[in-house]
Amino acid sequence: MPIVKDLSSYKNVWVFAEQRQGKIMPVSIELLGEGRKLATETGSELCAILLGYNTEDMAKELIAYGADKVYVADNALLENFTTDAYTKVISDAIYEVKPEIVLMGATHIGRDLAPRVAARVDTGLTADCTQLEIDPEDKKILQTRPAFGGNIMATIVCQGHRPQMSTVRPGVMSKAEMDESRKGEVIALDIKLAKEDVRTEVVEIVKEAKELVSLTDADVIVAGGKGLGKAEGFELLKQLADKMGGVVGASRATVDEGWIDHSHQVGQTGTTVKPTIYIACGISGAIQHIAGMQSSDIIIAINKNASAPIFDVADYGIVGDLYEVVPKLMEALDKGED
Ligand code: FAD
């Protein structure tokens, strides 16, 4: 006999506050921004669930970013993420408090954690959402994500189970605004966790010693595609990006060629970005690339081929050879021209 849940007993919007070494990840602030919108539309409270050790300052930060309540699990066993411990504590909390909506970032941690929690609490999960809305009629959450290789957008509804769970890619939603005068409630969760529940031990955290590019925080991205013709082409784009205080992005074709590291890749299987200015140089505009940059405020495309699909999403299009156009743009910036 299937268990029939009383859906009406599930209330409020929860955001999993992902922390790493005591720092709240930007995606959690973005989810608080989105969560506030959903909470307002469903007439409910916005809550964060925070797991870690010595969490007091982080809980205050979450309140400043809009959480009405912060459910805290503070324990040495939760200092660093482990799949076992986090799954158990969050699943127990969901069983006890019954949130209606649970949002997590589609980070490496969120992608590991969310499906396990969803299975544990017997509900569905929509992964990698790019848009969340509340159905005005029945107040269910409409979860939209690219499907079939990015060729269609699918909107998914969790009908008969609760909570409604989604993961959202970093950089897609707008960050919540900080207001340090905001007041909220910190609620300590009753943690039932023993050392034996955790089958892995974090011995050491070693940060990869490579040049890290933060595409999600960048205001300006100068991205290069196969039209660069060679790896050295990225040096020219780096010069333009430096002049504009930006960073270099890339299409997957250039990553596949080994011209640049995957951390620079924009798109469906790379990073989703939302800068003020996105300059696409020698990028054709495949749907999988566009899925990752179409929310940029201003898109400028430089391409030799006037019918390249990138021009369909561009606010400004320059038909020409990027090796002629980019140096001219830099000259104009040096002269301070508009
Ligand atoms: P091309 O399509 O080869 O385009 C090169 C462009 O450069 C052309 O438009 C050409 O006119 C122009 N050009 C050539 N020379 C010059 C010049 N001198 N000056 C100006 N313009 C010039 N792609 C991504 O980018 N990100 C992803 O995350 C991603 N995920 C994918 C996931 C899946 C499941 C699949 C199937 C594909 C994915 N792709 C992704 C690949 C995507 O389909 C395209 O193959 C890729 O984006 C093409 O890269 P490109 O535009 O650099 O190259």
Tab-separated table of C-alpha atoms and ligand atoms in Angstrom:
chain	number	residue	atom	x	y	z
A	1	MET	CA	0.000	0.000	0.000
A	2	PRO	CA	1.533	3.374	-0.972
A	3	ILE	CA	1.888	5.843	1.870
A	4	VAL	CA	-0.542	8.725	1.309
A	5	LYS	CA	0.914	11.963	2.571
A	6	ASP	CA	-1.115	14.779	4.032
A	7	LEU	CA	0.284	17.471	1.738
A	8	SER	CA	-1.365	20.310	3.646
A	9	SER	CA	0.913	19.749	6.640
A	10	TYR	CA	3.960	20.851	4.600
A	11	LYS	CA	4.759	24.568	4.930
A	12	ASN	CA	7.428	27.127	4.064
A	13	VAL	CA	10.314	27.434	1.660
A	14	TRP	CA	13.705	26.020	2.680
A	15	VAL	CA	17.073	26.869	1.217
A	16	PHE	CA	20.014	24.573	1.938
A	17	ALA	CA	22.734	26.987	3.058
A	18	GLU	CA	25.840	25.405	1.595
A	19	GLN	CA	28.973	26.356	3.500
A	20	ARG	CA	32.542	25.427	2.820
A	21	GLN	CA	35.121	26.046	5.502
A	22	GLY	CA	32.783	28.414	7.283
A	23	LYS	CA	31.858	30.467	4.227
A	24	ILE	CA	28.359	30.525	2.764
A	25	MET	CA	28.496	29.790	-0.953
A	26	PRO	CA	27.168	32.488	-3.349
A	27	VAL	CA	24.561	30.096	-4.793
A	28	SER	CA	22.848	29.939	-1.392
A	29	ILE	CA	22.484	33.739	-1.405
A	30	GLU	CA	21.004	33.478	-4.901
A	31	LEU	CA	18.559	30.836	-3.651
A	32	LEU	CA	17.532	33.097	-0.769
A	33	GLY	CA	16.738	35.774	-3.373
A	34	GLU	CA	14.617	33.335	-5.362
A	35	GLY	CA	13.203	31.696	-2.221
A	36	ARG	CA	11.904	35.065	-1.001
A	37	LYS	CA	9.925	35.450	-4.215
A	38	LEU	CA	8.420	31.948	-3.842
A	39	ALA	CA	7.663	32.494	-0.145
A	40	THR	CA	5.843	35.747	-0.875
A	41	GLU	CA	3.787	34.122	-3.624
A	42	THR	CA	2.820	31.151	-1.445
A	43	GLY	CA	2.260	33.310	1.644
A	44	SER	CA	4.857	31.361	3.624
A	45	GLU	CA	8.139	31.872	5.453
A	46	LEU	CA	11.614	31.717	3.983
A	47	CYS	CA	13.892	29.433	6.003
A	48	ALA	CA	17.493	28.307	5.657
A	49	ILE	CA	18.900	25.008	6.846
A	50	LEU	CA	22.537	25.287	7.871
A	51	LEU	CA	24.815	22.378	8.779
A	52	GLY	CA	28.330	22.961	10.087
A	53	TYR	CA	30.411	23.625	13.167
A	54	ASN	CA	30.568	27.006	14.934
A	55	THR	CA	27.783	28.278	12.731
A	56	GLU	CA	26.684	31.377	14.669
A	57	ASP	CA	28.077	34.022	12.289
A	58	MET	CA	26.828	32.169	9.222
A	59	ALA	CA	23.309	31.969	10.705
A	60	LYS	CA	23.350	35.754	11.236
A	61	GLU	CA	24.476	36.247	7.651
A	62	LEU	CA	21.578	34.121	6.363
A	63	ILE	CA	19.109	36.231	8.316
A	64	ALA	CA	20.673	39.392	6.863
A	65	TYR	CA	20.104	37.903	3.414
A	66	GLY	CA	16.431	37.346	4.116
A	67	ALA	CA	15.881	34.096	6.053
A	68	ASP	CA	13.002	34.423	8.528
A	69	LYS	CA	14.197	31.277	10.288
A	70	VAL	CA	17.499	29.416	10.233
A	71	TYR	CA	17.419	25.739	11.244
A	72	VAL	CA	20.890	24.987	12.498
A	73	ALA	CA	22.662	21.661	12.986
A	74	ASP	CA	25.920	22.554	14.729
A	75	ASN	CA	28.184	19.604	15.355
A	76	ALA	CA	31.852	18.712	14.829
A	77	LEU	CA	30.746	15.810	12.600
A	78	LEU	CA	29.120	18.340	10.266
A	79	GLU	CA	32.061	20.724	9.921
A	80	ASN	CA	32.828	19.456	6.401
A	81	PHE	CA	30.346	17.963	3.970
A	82	THR	CA	29.985	14.209	4.006
A	83	THR	CA	27.192	12.552	2.089
A	84	ASP	CA	26.152	10.301	4.985
A	85	ALA	CA	25.966	12.921	7.704
A	86	TYR	CA	24.343	15.675	5.680
A	87	THR	CA	21.771	13.314	4.120
A	88	LYS	CA	20.765	11.986	7.518
A	89	VAL	CA	20.485	15.319	9.284
A	90	ILE	CA	18.585	17.055	6.464
A	91	SER	CA	16.235	14.094	5.918
A	92	ASP	CA	15.469	13.928	9.653
A	93	ALA	CA	14.773	17.685	9.682
A	94	ILE	CA	12.454	17.417	6.675
A	95	TYR	CA	10.522	14.567	8.340
A	96	GLU	CA	10.156	16.589	11.497
A	97	VAL	CA	9.510	20.151	10.284
A	98	LYS	CA	7.883	19.360	6.885
A	99	PRO	CA	8.915	22.132	4.495
A	100	GLU	CA	6.813	22.536	1.365
A	101	ILE	CA	9.683	23.513	-0.951
A	102	VAL	CA	13.408	22.695	-0.614
A	103	LEU	CA	15.992	24.409	-2.831
A	104	MET	CA	19.654	23.445	-3.172
A	105	GLY	CA	22.461	24.727	-5.387
A	106	ALA	CA	23.441	22.453	-8.278
A	107	THR	CA	27.037	22.455	-7.049
A	108	HIS	CA	29.081	19.266	-6.638
A	109	ILE	CA	27.743	19.040	-3.090
A	110	GLY	CA	24.132	19.819	-4.026
A	111	ARG	CA	24.177	17.318	-6.883
A	112	ASP	CA	25.324	14.610	-4.503
A	113	LEU	CA	23.069	15.543	-1.622
A	114	ALA	CA	19.737	16.481	-3.209
A	115	PRO	CA	18.877	13.136	-4.890
A	116	ARG	CA	19.794	11.193	-1.760
A	117	VAL	CA	17.653	13.403	0.460
A	118	ALA	CA	14.763	13.248	-2.046
A	119	ALA	CA	14.900	9.440	-2.065
A	120	ARG	CA	15.116	9.284	1.726
A	121	VAL	CA	12.053	11.483	2.251
A	122	ASP	CA	10.161	9.822	-0.606
A	123	THR	CA	9.701	12.746	-2.936
A	124	GLY	CA	10.769	13.856	-6.426
A	125	LEU	CA	13.602	16.149	-7.433
A	126	THR	CA	13.969	18.424	-10.438
A	127	ALA	CA	17.671	18.939	-11.025
A	128	ASP	CA	19.395	21.879	-12.704
A	129	CYS	CA	16.410	24.225	-12.839
A	130	THR	CA	16.855	27.505	-14.644
A	131	GLN	CA	13.491	29.015	-13.664
A	132	LEU	CA	11.092	28.590	-10.737
A	133	GLU	CA	7.583	29.995	-10.603
A	134	ILE	CA	4.479	29.491	-8.517
A	135	ASP	CA	1.340	28.347	-10.327
A	136	PRO	CA	-1.177	31.078	-9.453
A	137	GLU	CA	-4.039	28.527	-9.337
A	138	ASP	CA	-2.818	25.714	-7.106
A	139	LYS	CA	0.360	27.325	-5.653
A	140	LYS	CA	2.518	24.394	-6.738
A	141	ILE	CA	6.010	25.206	-7.908
A	142	LEU	CA	6.649	25.090	-11.659
A	143	GLN	CA	10.228	23.918	-12.145
A	144	THR	CA	11.724	24.641	-15.565
A	145	ARG	CA	14.930	23.062	-16.856
A	146	PRO	CA	16.548	22.301	-20.217
A	147	ALA	CA	15.773	18.776	-21.455
A	148	PHE	CA	16.801	16.550	-24.380
A	149	GLY	CA	20.279	18.053	-24.732
A	150	GLY	CA	18.967	21.581	-24.231
A	151	ASN	CA	16.671	21.449	-27.246
A	152	ILE	CA	13.482	21.998	-25.252
A	153	MET	CA	12.635	23.543	-21.912
A	154	ALA	CA	10.581	21.219	-19.702
A	155	THR	CA	8.383	22.467	-16.856
A	156	ILE	CA	8.013	19.888	-14.108
A	157	VAL	CA	5.475	19.757	-11.283
A	158	CYS	CA	5.709	17.544	-8.200
A	159	GLN	CA	2.079	16.467	-7.833
A	160	GLY	CA	1.608	13.978	-5.025
A	161	HIS	CA	4.680	14.224	-2.814
A	162	ARG	CA	6.274	16.776	-0.528
A	163	PRO	CA	8.541	18.595	-0.223
A	164	GLN	CA	8.877	19.849	-3.785
A	165	MET	CA	12.636	19.745	-4.327
A	166	SER	CA	14.798	21.514	-6.899
A	167	THR	CA	18.463	22.120	-7.523
A	168	VAL	CA	19.378	25.362	-9.267
A	169	ARG	CA	22.617	26.107	-11.069
A	170	PRO	CA	24.903	28.732	-9.585
A	171	GLY	CA	24.716	32.095	-11.328
A	172	VAL	CA	21.169	31.723	-12.652
A	173	MET	CA	19.119	33.528	-9.995
A	174	SER	CA	19.683	37.048	-8.655
A	175	LYS	CA	21.314	37.333	-5.234
A	176	ALA	CA	19.267	38.441	-2.226
A	177	GLU	CA	20.141	41.910	-0.884
A	178	MET	CA	21.865	42.089	2.469
A	179	ASP	CA	20.247	44.028	5.291
A	180	GLU	CA	22.067	43.660	8.582
A	181	SER	CA	19.171	45.141	10.532
A	182	ARG	CA	16.886	42.228	9.597
A	183	LYS	CA	15.655	40.054	12.437
A	184	GLY	CA	15.127	36.317	12.293
A	185	GLU	CA	14.940	33.237	14.451
A	186	VAL	CA	17.710	30.650	14.873
A	187	ILE	CA	16.356	27.198	15.719
A	188	ALA	CA	18.712	24.437	16.856
A	189	LEU	CA	17.839	21.087	15.300
A	190	ASP	CA	17.852	18.013	17.470
A	191	ILE	CA	20.649	16.067	15.770
A	192	LYS	CA	20.600	12.304	15.942
A	193	LEU	CA	24.002	11.574	14.496
A	194	ALA	CA	26.679	9.186	15.725
A	195	LYS	CA	30.218	8.772	14.437
A	196	GLU	CA	29.243	5.330	13.089
A	197	ASP	CA	26.612	6.952	10.833
A	198	VAL	CA	29.365	8.579	8.803
A	199	ARG	CA	31.314	6.150	6.676
A	200	THR	CA	33.790	8.668	5.286
A	201	GLU	CA	36.246	10.935	7.031
A	202	VAL	CA	37.577	14.179	5.589
A	203	VAL	CA	41.282	13.969	6.315
A	204	GLU	CA	42.417	17.106	4.524
A	205	ILE	CA	40.999	19.638	2.090
A	206	VAL	CA	43.465	20.523	-0.669
A	207	LYS	CA	42.512	23.317	-3.031
A	208	GLU	CA	43.424	22.644	-6.632
A	209	ALA	CA	46.393	24.845	-7.484
A	210	LYS	CA	45.173	26.187	-10.788
A	211	GLU	CA	44.203	29.621	-11.862
A	212	LEU	CA	40.582	29.808	-10.869
A	213	VAL	CA	38.206	31.824	-12.942
A	214	SER	CA	35.064	33.034	-11.286
A	215	LEU	CA	32.649	33.273	-14.165
A	216	THR	CA	29.571	33.505	-11.974
A	217	ASP	CA	30.727	36.657	-10.179
A	218	ALA	CA	32.148	38.412	-13.267
A	219	ASP	CA	30.616	41.642	-14.530
A	220	VAL	CA	32.253	41.344	-17.923
A	221	ILE	CA	33.007	38.118	-19.801
A	222	VAL	CA	34.926	38.023	-23.069
A	223	ALA	CA	34.310	34.546	-24.455
A	224	GLY	CA	36.091	32.829	-27.302
A	225	GLY	CA	34.975	30.080	-29.651
A	226	LYS	CA	36.385	27.837	-32.326
A	227	GLY	CA	36.623	30.933	-34.537
A	228	LEU	CA	39.786	31.829	-32.615
A	229	GLY	CA	41.495	29.132	-34.652
A	230	LYS	CA	44.191	28.438	-32.054
A	231	ALA	CA	44.838	28.420	-28.308
A	232	GLU	CA	46.916	31.621	-28.511
A	233	GLY	CA	43.787	33.484	-29.603
A	234	PHE	CA	42.703	33.496	-25.947
A	235	GLU	CA	45.672	35.763	-25.134
A	236	LEU	CA	44.084	38.498	-27.238
A	237	LEU	CA	40.739	38.006	-25.480
A	238	LYS	CA	42.496	38.132	-22.102
A	239	GLN	CA	43.914	41.551	-23.018
A	240	LEU	CA	40.430	42.837	-23.838
A	241	ALA	CA	38.972	41.258	-20.682
A	242	ASP	CA	41.713	42.857	-18.542
A	243	LYS	CA	40.994	46.278	-20.018
A	244	MET	CA	37.317	45.895	-19.122
A	245	GLY	CA	37.919	44.399	-15.677
A	246	GLY	CA	36.486	41.091	-16.837
A	247	VAL	CA	37.390	37.433	-17.263
A	248	VAL	CA	37.697	35.045	-20.186
A	249	GLY	CA	34.962	32.548	-21.050
A	250	ALA	CA	34.960	29.828	-23.682
A	251	SER	CA	32.753	27.567	-25.784
A	252	ARG	CA	32.931	23.834	-25.311
A	253	ALA	CA	34.527	23.378	-28.736
A	254	THR	CA	37.638	25.259	-27.545
A	255	VAL	CA	37.752	23.259	-24.300
A	256	ASP	CA	37.483	20.034	-26.300
A	257	GLU	CA	40.386	21.231	-28.453
A	258	GLY	CA	42.438	21.646	-25.267
A	259	TRP	CA	42.914	25.379	-25.886
A	260	ILE	CA	41.606	26.383	-22.451
A	261	ASP	CA	40.590	24.794	-19.142
A	262	HIS	CA	37.011	23.570	-18.595
A	263	SER	CA	36.581	26.053	-15.707
A	264	HIS	CA	36.173	28.738	-18.416
A	265	GLN	CA	33.395	26.909	-20.273
A	266	VAL	CA	30.049	28.641	-20.532
A	267	GLY	CA	26.910	26.691	-21.305
A	268	GLN	CA	24.795	23.708	-20.492
A	269	THR	CA	27.704	21.521	-19.452
A	270	GLY	CA	29.789	24.444	-18.226
A	271	THR	CA	28.869	27.432	-16.102
A	272	THR	CA	25.679	29.472	-16.410
A	273	VAL	CA	26.588	33.151	-16.359
A	274	LYS	CA	24.749	36.444	-16.030
A	275	PRO	CA	27.273	39.275	-16.435
A	276	THR	CA	26.479	42.881	-17.332
A	277	ILE	CA	28.401	42.501	-20.610
A	278	TYR	CA	29.053	39.239	-22.514
A	279	ILE	CA	31.226	39.488	-25.628
A	280	ALA	CA	31.087	36.339	-27.788
A	281	CYS	CA	34.041	36.197	-30.206
A	282	GLY	CA	33.986	33.525	-32.901
A	283	ILE	CA	31.189	31.580	-31.212
A	284	SER	CA	28.448	30.221	-33.485
A	285	GLY	CA	25.684	30.265	-30.865
A	286	ALA	CA	24.752	26.598	-30.407
A	287	ILE	CA	21.718	26.093	-28.157
A	288	GLN	CA	23.901	24.504	-25.463
A	289	HIS	CA	26.102	27.623	-25.367
A	290	ILE	CA	23.175	30.043	-25.426
A	291	ALA	CA	21.529	28.193	-22.514
A	292	GLY	CA	24.420	29.341	-20.344
A	293	MET	CA	24.669	33.031	-21.281
A	294	GLN	CA	21.322	34.261	-22.572
A	295	SER	CA	20.468	36.025	-19.306
A	296	SER	CA	23.449	38.385	-19.658
A	297	ASP	CA	22.356	42.042	-19.573
A	298	ILE	CA	24.125	43.064	-22.814
A	299	ILE	CA	25.330	40.531	-25.386
A	300	ILE	CA	27.818	41.612	-28.045
A	301	ALA	CA	28.651	39.095	-30.784
A	302	ILE	CA	31.597	39.205	-33.167
A	303	ASN	CA	31.398	36.644	-35.956
A	304	LYS	CA	32.515	36.410	-39.610
A	305	ASN	CA	29.259	34.765	-40.597
A	306	ALA	CA	26.314	37.198	-40.655
A	307	SER	CA	23.828	34.335	-40.302
A	308	ALA	CA	25.450	32.765	-37.218
A	309	PRO	CA	22.708	32.009	-34.632
A	310	ILE	CA	24.586	33.962	-31.945
A	311	PHE	CA	23.284	37.140	-33.627
A	312	ASP	CA	19.708	36.064	-32.740
A	313	VAL	CA	20.405	36.603	-29.027
A	314	ALA	CA	22.880	39.491	-29.406
A	315	ASP	CA	21.978	43.070	-28.499
A	316	TYR	CA	24.886	44.292	-30.657
A	317	GLY	CA	26.309	42.296	-33.556
A	318	ILE	CA	29.579	42.944	-35.384
A	319	VAL	CA	30.055	40.960	-38.592
A	320	GLY	CA	33.783	40.644	-39.125
A	321	ASP	CA	37.045	38.897	-38.324
A	322	LEU	CA	37.593	38.923	-34.578
A	323	TYR	CA	41.318	39.435	-35.123
A	324	GLU	CA	40.472	42.783	-36.728
A	325	VAL	CA	37.546	43.771	-34.522
A	326	VAL	CA	38.998	42.984	-31.059
A	327	PRO	CA	42.165	45.138	-31.511
A	328	LYS	CA	39.944	48.003	-32.722
A	329	LEU	CA	37.748	47.655	-29.635
A	330	MET	CA	40.836	47.817	-27.426
A	331	GLU	CA	42.089	50.895	-29.262
A	332	ALA	CA	38.718	52.561	-28.725
A	333	LEU	CA	38.779	51.680	-25.022
A	334	ASP	CA	42.301	53.158	-24.720
A	335	LYS	CA	41.103	56.365	-26.312
A	336	GLY	CA	38.067	56.383	-24.030
A	337	GLU	CA	35.617	56.357	-26.954
A	338	ASP	CA	32.015	55.228	-26.393
B	1	FAD	P1	31.642	26.537	-33.927
B	1	FAD	O1	30.243	26.097	-33.885
B	1	FAD	O2	32.595	25.800	-34.804
B	1	FAD	O3	31.628	28.074	-34.355
B	1	FAD	C1	32.734	28.853	-34.675
B	1	FAD	C2	32.232	30.210	-35.147
B	1	FAD	O4	33.329	31.093	-35.332
B	1	FAD	C3	31.470	30.156	-36.470
B	1	FAD	O5	30.198	30.775	-36.291
B	1	FAD	C4	32.338	30.966	-37.436
B	1	FAD	O6	31.572	31.729	-38.346
B	1	FAD	C5	33.089	31.877	-36.475
B	1	FAD	N1	34.415	32.311	-36.959
B	1	FAD	C6	35.377	31.574	-37.560
B	1	FAD	N2	36.508	32.323	-37.735
B	1	FAD	C7	36.211	33.557	-37.247
B	1	FAD	C8	36.957	34.765	-37.133
B	1	FAD	N3	38.240	34.858	-37.536
B	1	FAD	N4	36.352	35.856	-36.608
B	1	FAD	C9	35.051	35.793	-36.179
B	1	FAD	N5	34.305	34.668	-36.258
B	1	FAD	C10	34.875	33.566	-36.763
B	1	FAD	N6	28.874	24.130	-26.109
B	1	FAD	C11	29.196	25.138	-25.283
B	1	FAD	O7	29.725	26.167	-25.698
B	1	FAD	N7	28.931	24.995	-23.940
B	1	FAD	C12	28.356	23.913	-23.398
B	1	FAD	O8	28.190	23.856	-22.175
B	1	FAD	C13	27.994	22.845	-24.268
B	1	FAD	N8	27.381	21.737	-23.796
B	1	FAD	C14	26.986	20.775	-24.667
B	1	FAD	C15	26.238	19.676	-24.217
B	1	FAD	C16	25.799	18.708	-25.097
B	1	FAD	C17	24.978	17.566	-24.556
B	1	FAD	C18	26.114	18.813	-26.480
B	1	FAD	C19	25.618	17.782	-27.452
B	1	FAD	C20	26.850	19.879	-26.945
B	1	FAD	C21	27.304	20.866	-26.065
B	1	FAD	N9	28.027	21.974	-26.511
B	1	FAD	C22	28.308	22.996	-25.653
B	1	FAD	C23	28.575	22.033	-27.889
B	1	FAD	C24	27.762	22.889	-28.841
B	1	FAD	O9	26.750	22.106	-29.416
B	1	FAD	C25	28.657	23.467	-29.964
B	1	FAD	O10	29.308	22.410	-30.615
B	1	FAD	C26	29.714	24.455	-29.485
B	1	FAD	O11	29.127	25.441	-28.644
B	1	FAD	C27	30.348	25.145	-30.682
B	1	FAD	O12	31.401	25.961	-30.259
B	1	FAD	P2	31.848	27.206	-31.110
B	1	FAD	O13	30.714	28.140	-31.295
B	1	FAD	O14	33.083	27.734	-30.490
B	1	FAD	O15	32.316	26.537	-32.494
